[in-house]
């Protein structure tokens, strides 16, 4: 089935509404704990909407279906964003939303594969996701399984040597079933990613490592869908990478404008305000 066919078969809800709903769920979870990596969740929502409701092949009722495309979250602290899309996709029940970060919850604040259906790996030790993805892609090829492996990583992980070792390995083994997604929001705990250890020029660098590389505005849904389609359609036997330039806290302007957004501070009285602002921008 084509990507468009999968999307139509799954739902007639627009990707814009899916992205909006992912943002809303993430804010509601953040409100439960009074904290969370909300900036990243709001920023990556468009990419996740296109991934889960356009590009990926999976069965919500059977998260371990062998034929599924694998979606790896290298950045464990983005778990709140993944939980939101897993709920939106029907893999996690929405009535668990209020358990986020609680004892015995299936949704700990940092993602753990052993706890959560649909979470393929335990991320968080940054720089290892792509290496795991390479191993998974090689394993699928040996089993003649046509599934794709997607690895979502952060721009901060571009400063990890293990990332580039994995990049070399992926190209060496001609892993055309591997698609790396880089969230480039230019934010780390200590400041801008480009000021900590600049990895530019990124597109050219990935190409030099033997990858098919694309770069796009990660908050432009039409552009995001287009690059997902192009990545899967590449004929050359090489891995693919998509660099998404995203805006932290996208969709909530008063949070977007904060100077520090890596772990954005949201006051107790601001959660409802953020939800109200988001509601005003709800797609038709």
Short mmCIF file of C-alpha atoms in Angstrom, two decimals:
data_model
loop_
_atom_site.label_atom_id
_atom_site.label_comp_id
_atom_site.label_asym_id
_atom_site.label_seq_id
_atom_site.Cartn_x
_atom_site.Cartn_y
_atom_site.Cartn_z
CA UNK A 1 0.00 0.00 0.00
CA UNK A 2 1.27 3.48 -0.81
CA UNK A 3 1.90 6.05 1.90
CA UNK A 4 -1.16 8.00 0.83
CA UNK A 5 -3.18 4.79 0.85
CA UNK A 6 -2.10 3.99 4.40
CA UNK A 7 -3.03 7.49 5.53
CA UNK A 8 -6.47 7.35 3.90
CA UNK A 9 -7.13 3.89 5.27
CA UNK A 10 -6.20 5.00 8.78
CA UNK A 11 -8.27 8.16 9.06
CA UNK A 12 -9.74 11.12 7.26
CA UNK A 13 -8.59 13.54 9.97
CA UNK A 14 -6.29 16.22 8.57
CA UNK A 15 -2.61 16.27 9.44
CA UNK A 16 -3.06 19.85 10.68
CA UNK A 17 -5.62 18.68 13.21
CA UNK A 18 -3.43 15.73 14.18
CA UNK A 19 -0.49 18.06 14.88
CA UNK A 20 -2.75 20.39 16.87
CA UNK A 21 -4.06 17.47 18.93
CA UNK A 22 -0.51 16.21 19.61
CA UNK A 23 0.38 19.66 20.95
CA UNK A 24 -2.74 19.75 23.11
CA UNK A 25 -2.07 16.31 24.61
CA UNK A 26 1.52 17.27 25.38
CA UNK A 27 0.38 20.44 27.17
CA UNK A 28 -2.17 18.47 29.18
CA UNK A 29 0.52 16.02 30.26
CA UNK A 30 2.84 18.88 31.16
CA UNK A 31 0.08 20.38 33.26
CA UNK A 32 -0.21 17.10 35.21
CA UNK A 33 3.40 17.37 36.36
CA UNK A 34 3.75 21.14 36.18
CA UNK A 35 6.80 20.65 34.01
CA UNK A 36 8.19 18.76 31.05
CA UNK A 37 10.02 19.20 27.76
CA UNK A 38 7.06 21.03 26.30
CA UNK A 39 9.12 23.23 23.97
CA UNK A 40 10.40 20.19 22.08
CA UNK A 41 6.96 18.52 21.98
CA UNK A 42 5.29 21.59 20.52
CA UNK A 43 8.11 22.05 18.02
CA UNK A 44 8.22 18.49 16.70
CA UNK A 45 4.43 17.93 16.55
CA UNK A 46 4.17 18.54 12.80
CA UNK A 47 6.92 16.01 12.06
CA UNK A 48 5.27 13.42 14.31
CA UNK A 49 1.87 14.00 12.69
CA UNK A 50 3.33 13.43 9.22
CA UNK A 51 5.30 10.42 10.42
CA UNK A 52 2.46 8.57 12.12
CA UNK A 53 -0.41 9.59 9.89
CA UNK A 54 1.29 9.67 6.51
CA UNK A 55 4.63 7.87 6.35
CA UNK A 56 4.78 4.97 8.82
CA UNK A 57 3.17 1.57 8.38
CA UNK A 58 1.96 0.12 11.70
CA UNK A 59 -1.02 -1.49 13.39
CA UNK A 60 -2.30 0.40 16.46
CA UNK A 61 -3.89 -2.75 17.84
CA UNK A 62 -0.63 -4.71 17.46
CA UNK A 63 2.36 -2.47 18.32
CA UNK A 64 4.80 -5.39 17.93
CA UNK A 65 3.58 -6.44 14.48
CA UNK A 66 6.69 -7.74 12.70
CA UNK A 67 5.94 -5.86 9.49
CA UNK A 68 5.78 -2.44 11.16
CA UNK A 69 8.06 0.45 10.39
CA UNK A 70 10.19 1.07 13.48
CA UNK A 71 10.20 4.57 15.00
CA UNK A 72 13.11 5.09 17.38
CA UNK A 73 13.20 7.98 19.84
CA UNK A 74 16.90 8.59 20.42
CA UNK A 75 16.09 11.66 22.52
CA UNK A 76 14.48 10.13 25.59
CA UNK A 77 13.49 13.48 27.08
CA UNK A 78 11.14 13.99 24.10
CA UNK A 79 9.01 11.16 25.50
CA UNK A 80 6.10 13.51 26.23
CA UNK A 81 5.88 14.21 22.49
CA UNK A 82 5.96 10.52 21.58
CA UNK A 83 3.32 9.66 24.18
CA UNK A 84 1.09 12.33 22.67
CA UNK A 85 1.34 10.87 19.17
CA UNK A 86 0.99 7.29 20.44
CA UNK A 87 -2.28 8.33 22.07
CA UNK A 88 -3.35 10.12 18.92
CA UNK A 89 -2.58 6.95 16.94
CA UNK A 90 -4.57 4.73 19.30
CA UNK A 91 -1.55 2.78 20.55
CA UNK A 92 -1.84 4.24 24.06
CA UNK A 93 -5.26 4.93 25.60
CA UNK A 94 -6.00 8.60 26.20
CA UNK A 95 -7.39 7.88 29.66
CA UNK A 96 -3.80 7.28 30.81
CA UNK A 97 -2.87 10.88 30.04
CA UNK A 98 -3.30 11.97 33.66
CA UNK A 99 -0.84 9.31 34.83
CA UNK A 100 2.08 10.97 33.02
CA UNK A 101 5.21 10.85 35.17
CA UNK A 102 3.44 9.17 38.09
CA UNK A 103 4.63 6.08 39.96
CA UNK A 104 3.72 2.91 38.05
CA UNK A 105 2.73 4.92 34.97
CA UNK A 106 3.43 3.49 31.52
CA UNK A 107 4.57 7.01 30.60
CA UNK A 108 7.64 7.96 32.65
CA UNK A 109 9.06 11.43 32.07
CA UNK A 110 12.01 9.96 30.19
CA UNK A 111 11.03 7.24 27.73
CA UNK A 112 11.65 3.57 28.56
CA UNK A 113 10.86 0.85 26.04
CA UNK A 114 10.07 -1.73 28.72
CA UNK A 115 7.19 0.42 30.01
CA UNK A 116 5.45 1.81 26.96
CA UNK A 117 3.74 0.09 24.01
CA UNK A 118 5.01 1.60 20.76
CA UNK A 119 8.30 2.84 22.23
CA UNK A 120 10.98 0.84 20.44
CA UNK A 121 14.07 1.82 22.45
CA UNK A 122 15.06 3.42 25.73
CA UNK A 123 16.64 6.68 24.63
CA UNK A 124 18.20 9.37 26.72
CA UNK A 125 21.87 8.45 26.68
CA UNK A 126 22.20 10.80 23.77
CA UNK A 127 24.08 9.79 20.66
CA UNK A 128 23.15 6.09 20.65
CA UNK A 129 19.85 6.07 18.78
CA UNK A 130 21.33 6.12 15.31
CA UNK A 131 23.68 3.23 16.12
CA UNK A 132 20.73 1.16 17.33
CA UNK A 133 18.81 2.12 14.19
CA UNK A 134 21.70 0.91 12.02
CA UNK A 135 21.62 -2.45 13.81
CA UNK A 136 17.85 -2.74 13.41
CA UNK A 137 18.02 -1.83 9.72
CA UNK A 138 20.70 -4.46 9.14
CA UNK A 139 18.64 -7.06 11.00
CA UNK A 140 15.53 -6.33 8.95
CA UNK A 141 17.50 -6.68 5.74
CA UNK A 142 18.87 -10.05 6.81
CA UNK A 143 15.30 -11.20 7.46
CA UNK A 144 14.14 -9.79 4.11
CA UNK A 145 11.69 -7.61 6.01
CA UNK A 146 10.81 -4.54 3.87
CA UNK A 147 10.05 -2.31 6.87
CA UNK A 148 11.78 1.04 7.35
CA UNK A 149 13.59 2.22 10.47
CA UNK A 150 13.13 5.87 11.43
CA UNK A 151 15.39 7.42 14.05
CA UNK A 152 14.42 10.77 15.57
CA UNK A 153 17.41 12.54 17.08
CA UNK A 154 18.27 16.03 18.28
CA UNK A 155 20.68 18.57 16.89
CA UNK A 156 22.66 18.20 20.13
CA UNK A 157 23.41 14.60 19.18
CA UNK A 158 25.29 15.87 16.15
CA UNK A 159 28.08 16.68 18.58
CA UNK A 160 28.43 13.03 19.60
CA UNK A 161 31.13 10.97 17.93
CA UNK A 162 28.94 7.87 18.12
CA UNK A 163 26.43 9.57 15.81
CA UNK A 164 29.00 9.95 13.05
CA UNK A 165 30.35 6.42 13.55
CA UNK A 166 26.79 5.19 13.00
CA UNK A 167 26.43 7.46 9.97
CA UNK A 168 29.53 5.93 8.40
CA UNK A 169 28.30 2.45 9.20
CA UNK A 170 24.87 3.07 7.71
CA UNK A 171 26.37 4.27 4.45
CA UNK A 172 28.92 1.45 4.36
CA UNK A 173 26.17 -1.15 4.63
CA UNK A 174 23.98 0.66 2.06
CA UNK A 175 21.02 0.80 4.42
CA UNK A 176 18.33 2.15 2.16
CA UNK A 177 15.72 1.14 4.76
CA UNK A 178 17.05 3.68 7.27
CA UNK A 179 15.73 7.23 7.59
CA UNK A 180 17.24 9.55 10.20
CA UNK A 181 15.16 12.54 11.33
CA UNK A 182 17.08 15.42 12.93
CA UNK A 183 15.14 17.94 15.01
CA UNK A 184 17.19 21.12 14.56
CA UNK A 185 15.72 23.60 17.05
CA UNK A 186 19.12 25.11 17.87
CA UNK A 187 18.64 24.72 21.63
CA UNK A 188 20.61 22.83 24.26
CA UNK A 189 20.68 23.07 28.04
CA UNK A 190 23.67 25.45 27.89
CA UNK A 191 22.53 27.59 24.97
CA UNK A 192 22.24 27.45 21.20
CA UNK A 193 23.42 24.21 19.59
CA UNK A 194 25.29 26.20 16.94
CA UNK A 195 27.23 27.97 19.70
CA UNK A 196 28.04 24.83 21.68
CA UNK A 197 29.51 22.76 18.82
CA UNK A 198 28.42 23.87 15.39
CA UNK A 199 27.80 21.00 12.95
CA UNK A 200 27.12 23.14 9.88
CA UNK A 201 27.00 22.78 6.92
CA UNK A 202 24.70 19.90 7.82
CA UNK A 203 23.24 18.86 4.49
CA UNK A 204 26.65 18.77 2.84
CA UNK A 205 28.17 16.96 5.80
CA UNK A 206 25.62 14.13 5.70
CA UNK A 207 26.05 13.88 1.93
CA UNK A 208 29.82 13.59 2.42
CA UNK A 209 29.13 10.67 4.75
CA UNK A 210 27.25 8.93 1.94
CA UNK A 211 23.66 9.77 2.87
CA UNK A 212 20.80 11.19 0.81
CA UNK A 213 20.13 14.44 2.66
CA UNK A 214 17.24 16.90 2.72
CA UNK A 215 16.56 19.96 4.87
CA UNK A 216 13.20 21.62 5.39
CA UNK A 217 11.10 23.79 7.70
CA UNK A 218 9.82 21.21 10.17
CA UNK A 219 6.75 23.29 10.99
CA UNK A 220 5.56 23.45 7.37
CA UNK A 221 3.38 20.35 7.13
CA UNK A 222 3.18 20.27 3.34
CA UNK A 223 6.97 20.45 3.11
CA UNK A 224 7.36 17.79 5.80
CA UNK A 225 5.06 15.38 3.94
CA UNK A 226 6.97 16.01 0.72
CA UNK A 227 10.37 15.17 2.19
CA UNK A 228 9.03 12.01 3.85
CA UNK A 229 7.75 10.88 0.45
CA UNK A 230 11.02 11.72 -1.26
CA UNK A 231 13.08 9.92 1.40
CA UNK A 232 11.20 6.66 0.94
CA UNK A 233 11.30 6.97 -2.85
CA UNK A 234 15.11 7.32 -3.19
CA UNK A 235 16.35 4.64 -5.62
CA UNK A 236 20.00 4.63 -4.57
CA UNK A 237 21.15 2.05 -2.04
CA UNK A 238 21.99 4.53 0.68
CA UNK A 239 20.48 5.71 3.99
CA UNK A 240 18.47 8.93 4.08
CA UNK A 241 18.42 11.85 6.50
CA UNK A 242 15.95 14.70 6.86
CA UNK A 243 16.96 17.78 8.85
CA UNK A 244 13.92 19.59 10.23
CA UNK A 245 14.38 23.20 11.31
CA UNK A 246 11.76 23.61 14.03
CA UNK A 247 10.61 26.36 16.38
CA UNK A 248 10.54 25.52 20.05
CA UNK A 249 7.08 25.91 21.67
CA UNK A 250 5.45 26.22 18.22
CA UNK A 251 1.79 27.12 18.47
CA UNK A 252 1.97 29.01 21.77
CA UNK A 253 3.51 32.40 20.91
CA UNK A 254 4.06 33.62 24.48
CA UNK A 255 6.19 30.51 25.11
CA UNK A 256 7.91 30.73 21.71
CA UNK A 257 9.27 34.14 22.70
CA UNK A 258 10.95 32.91 25.90
CA UNK A 259 14.72 33.22 25.84
CA UNK A 260 15.25 29.78 27.40
CA UNK A 261 13.10 27.09 25.81
CA UNK A 262 15.15 23.89 26.19
CA UNK A 263 13.32 23.24 29.47
CA UNK A 264 10.86 26.07 29.24
CA UNK A 265 9.49 27.34 32.54
CA UNK A 266 5.71 27.34 32.56
CA UNK A 267 4.15 28.89 35.66
CA UNK A 268 1.18 27.19 37.33
CA UNK A 269 -1.25 29.77 35.98
CA UNK A 270 0.15 29.57 32.44
CA UNK A 271 -0.89 26.01 31.51
CA UNK A 272 -4.54 26.95 31.05
CA UNK A 273 -3.45 30.09 29.21
CA UNK A 274 -1.29 28.02 26.84
CA UNK A 275 -4.16 25.61 26.20
CA UNK A 276 -6.51 28.52 25.52
CA UNK A 277 -4.06 30.07 23.05
CA UNK A 278 -3.70 26.72 21.32
CA UNK A 279 -7.49 26.34 21.20
CA UNK A 280 -7.76 29.68 19.40
CA UNK A 281 -5.57 28.31 16.63
CA UNK A 282 -7.38 24.99 16.25
CA UNK A 283 -7.60 23.99 12.56
CA UNK A 284 -11.07 23.83 11.07
#
